[in-house]
Coordinates of N, CA and C in Angstrom, one line a residue:
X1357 N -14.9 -18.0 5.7 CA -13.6 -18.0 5.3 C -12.7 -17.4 6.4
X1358 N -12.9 -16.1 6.9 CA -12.4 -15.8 7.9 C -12.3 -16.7 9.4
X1359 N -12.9 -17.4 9.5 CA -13.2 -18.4 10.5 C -12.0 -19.8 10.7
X1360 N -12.0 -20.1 9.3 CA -11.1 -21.0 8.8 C -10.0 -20.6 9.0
X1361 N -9.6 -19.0 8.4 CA -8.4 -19.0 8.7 C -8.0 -18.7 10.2
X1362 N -8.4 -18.3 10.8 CA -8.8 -17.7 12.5 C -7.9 -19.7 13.1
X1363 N -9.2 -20.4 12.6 CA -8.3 -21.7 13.2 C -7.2 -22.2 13.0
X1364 N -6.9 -22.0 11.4 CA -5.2 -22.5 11.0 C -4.3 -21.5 11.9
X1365 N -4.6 -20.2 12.2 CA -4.0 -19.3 13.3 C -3.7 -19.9 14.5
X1366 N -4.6 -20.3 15.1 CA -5.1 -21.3 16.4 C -4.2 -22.1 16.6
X1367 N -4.2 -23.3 15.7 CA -3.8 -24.3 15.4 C -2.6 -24.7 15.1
X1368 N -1.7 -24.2 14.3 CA -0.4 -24.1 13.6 C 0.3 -23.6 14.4
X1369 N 1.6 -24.5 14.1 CA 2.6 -24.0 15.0 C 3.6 -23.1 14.0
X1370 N 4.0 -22.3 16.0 CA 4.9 -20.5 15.1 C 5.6 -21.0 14.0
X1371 N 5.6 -20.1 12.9 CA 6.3 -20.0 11.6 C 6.1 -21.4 11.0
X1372 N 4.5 -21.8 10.9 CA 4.5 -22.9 10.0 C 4.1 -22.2 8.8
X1373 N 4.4 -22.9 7.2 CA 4.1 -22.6 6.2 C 2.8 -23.0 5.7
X1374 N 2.2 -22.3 5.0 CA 0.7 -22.7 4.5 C 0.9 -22.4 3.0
X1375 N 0.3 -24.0 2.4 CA 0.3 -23.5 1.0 C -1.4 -24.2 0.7
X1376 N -1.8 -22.9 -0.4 CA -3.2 -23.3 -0.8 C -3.2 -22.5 -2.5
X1377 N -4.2 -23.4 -2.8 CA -4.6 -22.8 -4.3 C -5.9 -22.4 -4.2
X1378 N -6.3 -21.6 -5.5 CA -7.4 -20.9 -5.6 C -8.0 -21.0 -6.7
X1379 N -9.1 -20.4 -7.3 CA -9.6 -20.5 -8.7 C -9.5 -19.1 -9.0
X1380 N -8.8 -18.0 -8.1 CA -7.7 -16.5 -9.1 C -6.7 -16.3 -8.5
X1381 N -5.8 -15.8 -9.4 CA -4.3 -15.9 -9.0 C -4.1 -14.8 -7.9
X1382 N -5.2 -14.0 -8.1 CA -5.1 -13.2 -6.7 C -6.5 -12.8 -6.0
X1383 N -6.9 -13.4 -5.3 CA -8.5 -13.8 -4.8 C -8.6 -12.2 -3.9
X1384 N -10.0 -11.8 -4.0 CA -9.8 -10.8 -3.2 C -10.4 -10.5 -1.7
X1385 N -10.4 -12.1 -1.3 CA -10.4 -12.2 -0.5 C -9.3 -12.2 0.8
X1386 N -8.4 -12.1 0.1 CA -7.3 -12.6 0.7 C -6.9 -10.7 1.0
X1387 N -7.5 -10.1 0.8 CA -7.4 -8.4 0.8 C -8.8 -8.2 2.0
X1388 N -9.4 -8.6 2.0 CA -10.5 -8.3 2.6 C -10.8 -8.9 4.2
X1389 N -9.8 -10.4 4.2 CA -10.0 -10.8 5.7 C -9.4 -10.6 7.1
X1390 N -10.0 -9.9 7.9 CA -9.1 -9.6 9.4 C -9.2 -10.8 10.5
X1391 N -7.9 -10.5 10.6 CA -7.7 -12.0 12.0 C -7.3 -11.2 13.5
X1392 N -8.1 -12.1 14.5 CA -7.9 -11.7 15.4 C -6.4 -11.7 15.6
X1393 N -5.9 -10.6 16.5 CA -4.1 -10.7 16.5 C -3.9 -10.5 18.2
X1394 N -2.6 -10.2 18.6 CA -2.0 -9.4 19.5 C -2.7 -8.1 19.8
X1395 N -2.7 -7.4 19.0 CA -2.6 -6.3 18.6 C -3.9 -5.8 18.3
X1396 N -5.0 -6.5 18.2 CA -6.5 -6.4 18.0 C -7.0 -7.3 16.8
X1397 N -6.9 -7.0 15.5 CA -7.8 -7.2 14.4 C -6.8 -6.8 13.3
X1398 N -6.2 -7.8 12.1 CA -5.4 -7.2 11.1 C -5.6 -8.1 10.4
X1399 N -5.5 -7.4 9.0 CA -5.6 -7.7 7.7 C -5.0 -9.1 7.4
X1400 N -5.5 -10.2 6.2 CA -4.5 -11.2 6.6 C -3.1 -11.4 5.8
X1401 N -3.2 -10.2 5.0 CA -2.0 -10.1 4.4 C -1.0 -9.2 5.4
X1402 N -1.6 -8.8 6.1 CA -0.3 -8.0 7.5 C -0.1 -9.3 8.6
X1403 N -0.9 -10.4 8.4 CA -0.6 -11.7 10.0 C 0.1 -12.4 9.1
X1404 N 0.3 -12.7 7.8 CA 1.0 -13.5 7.7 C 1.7 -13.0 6.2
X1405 N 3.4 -13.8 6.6 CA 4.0 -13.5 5.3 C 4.0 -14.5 3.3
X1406 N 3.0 -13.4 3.1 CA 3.1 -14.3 1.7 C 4.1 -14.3 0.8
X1407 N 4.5 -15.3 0.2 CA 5.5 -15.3 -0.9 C 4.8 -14.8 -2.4
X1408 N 4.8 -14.0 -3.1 CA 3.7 -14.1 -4.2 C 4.4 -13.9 -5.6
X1409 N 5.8 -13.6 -5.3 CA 6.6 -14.0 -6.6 C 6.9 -15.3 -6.4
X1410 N 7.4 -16.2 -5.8 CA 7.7 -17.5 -5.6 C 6.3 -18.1 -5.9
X1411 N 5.4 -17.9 -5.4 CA 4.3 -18.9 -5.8 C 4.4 -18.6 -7.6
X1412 N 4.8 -17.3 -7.9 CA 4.2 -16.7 -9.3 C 4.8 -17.6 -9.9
X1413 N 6.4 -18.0 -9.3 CA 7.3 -18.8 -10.2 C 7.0 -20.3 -10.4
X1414 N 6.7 -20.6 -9.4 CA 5.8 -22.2 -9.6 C 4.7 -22.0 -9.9
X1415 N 3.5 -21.7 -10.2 CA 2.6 -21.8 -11.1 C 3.4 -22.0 -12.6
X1416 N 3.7 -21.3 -13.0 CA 4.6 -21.1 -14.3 C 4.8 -22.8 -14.2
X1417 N 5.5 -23.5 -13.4 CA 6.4 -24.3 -13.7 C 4.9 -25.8 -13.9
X1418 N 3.5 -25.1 -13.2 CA 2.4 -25.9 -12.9 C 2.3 -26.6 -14.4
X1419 N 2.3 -28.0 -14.2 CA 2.0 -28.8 -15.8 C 0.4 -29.1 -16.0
X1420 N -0.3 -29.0 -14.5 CA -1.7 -29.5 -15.0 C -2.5 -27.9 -14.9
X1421 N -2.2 -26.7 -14.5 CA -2.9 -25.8 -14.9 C -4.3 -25.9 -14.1
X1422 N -5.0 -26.5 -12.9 CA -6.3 -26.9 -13.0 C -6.6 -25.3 -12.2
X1423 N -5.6 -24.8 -10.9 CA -6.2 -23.6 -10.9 C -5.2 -22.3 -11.3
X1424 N -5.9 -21.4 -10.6 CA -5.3 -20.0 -11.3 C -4.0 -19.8 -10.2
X1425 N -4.8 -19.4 -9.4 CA -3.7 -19.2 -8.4 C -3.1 -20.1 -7.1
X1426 N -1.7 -20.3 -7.1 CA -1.2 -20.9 -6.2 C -0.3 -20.1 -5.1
X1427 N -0.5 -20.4 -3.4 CA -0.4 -19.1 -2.7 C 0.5 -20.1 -1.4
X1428 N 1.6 -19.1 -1.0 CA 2.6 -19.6 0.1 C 2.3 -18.6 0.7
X1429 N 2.5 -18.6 1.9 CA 2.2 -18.0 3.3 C 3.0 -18.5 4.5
X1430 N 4.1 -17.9 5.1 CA 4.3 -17.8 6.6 C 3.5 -17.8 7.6
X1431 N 3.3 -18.3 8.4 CA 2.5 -17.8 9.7 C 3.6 -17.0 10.7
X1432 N 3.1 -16.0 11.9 CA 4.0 -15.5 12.4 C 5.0 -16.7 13.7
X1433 N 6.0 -16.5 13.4 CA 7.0 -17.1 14.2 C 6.9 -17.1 15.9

């Protein structure tokens, strides 16, 4: 998992948005993975900016329900 995100890092251009879903509205994974940075090694909720009331508000709006959590993310600019 960490690897994956390491390449969308890579790969994406500054301040592209990333949207993904999950099977929990708040995976705790997403608490546990460090990316290489500038700076050394950081958490991936400090490299990138999540939206998590906004996603909260579109799930709500979700008509098929298939997963739990749906997740917006900035990459840094």
């Amino acid at each position: 998992m960490q690897e994956e995100w390491q390449r969308i890092l890579e790969r994406a251009t500054p301040g592209a948005r990333v949207l993904f879903r999950s099977a929990h509205a708040r995976p705790r994974y997403l608490d546990r993975i460090r990316l290489a940075c500038a700076d050394g090694a950081a958490p991936l909720r400090q490299v990138l900016r999540f939206h998590d009331e906004w996603a909260r508000e579109l799930t709500r709006q979700d008509r098929v329900h298939t997963y739990a959590g749906f997740h917006i993310a900035d990459l840094p600019g």
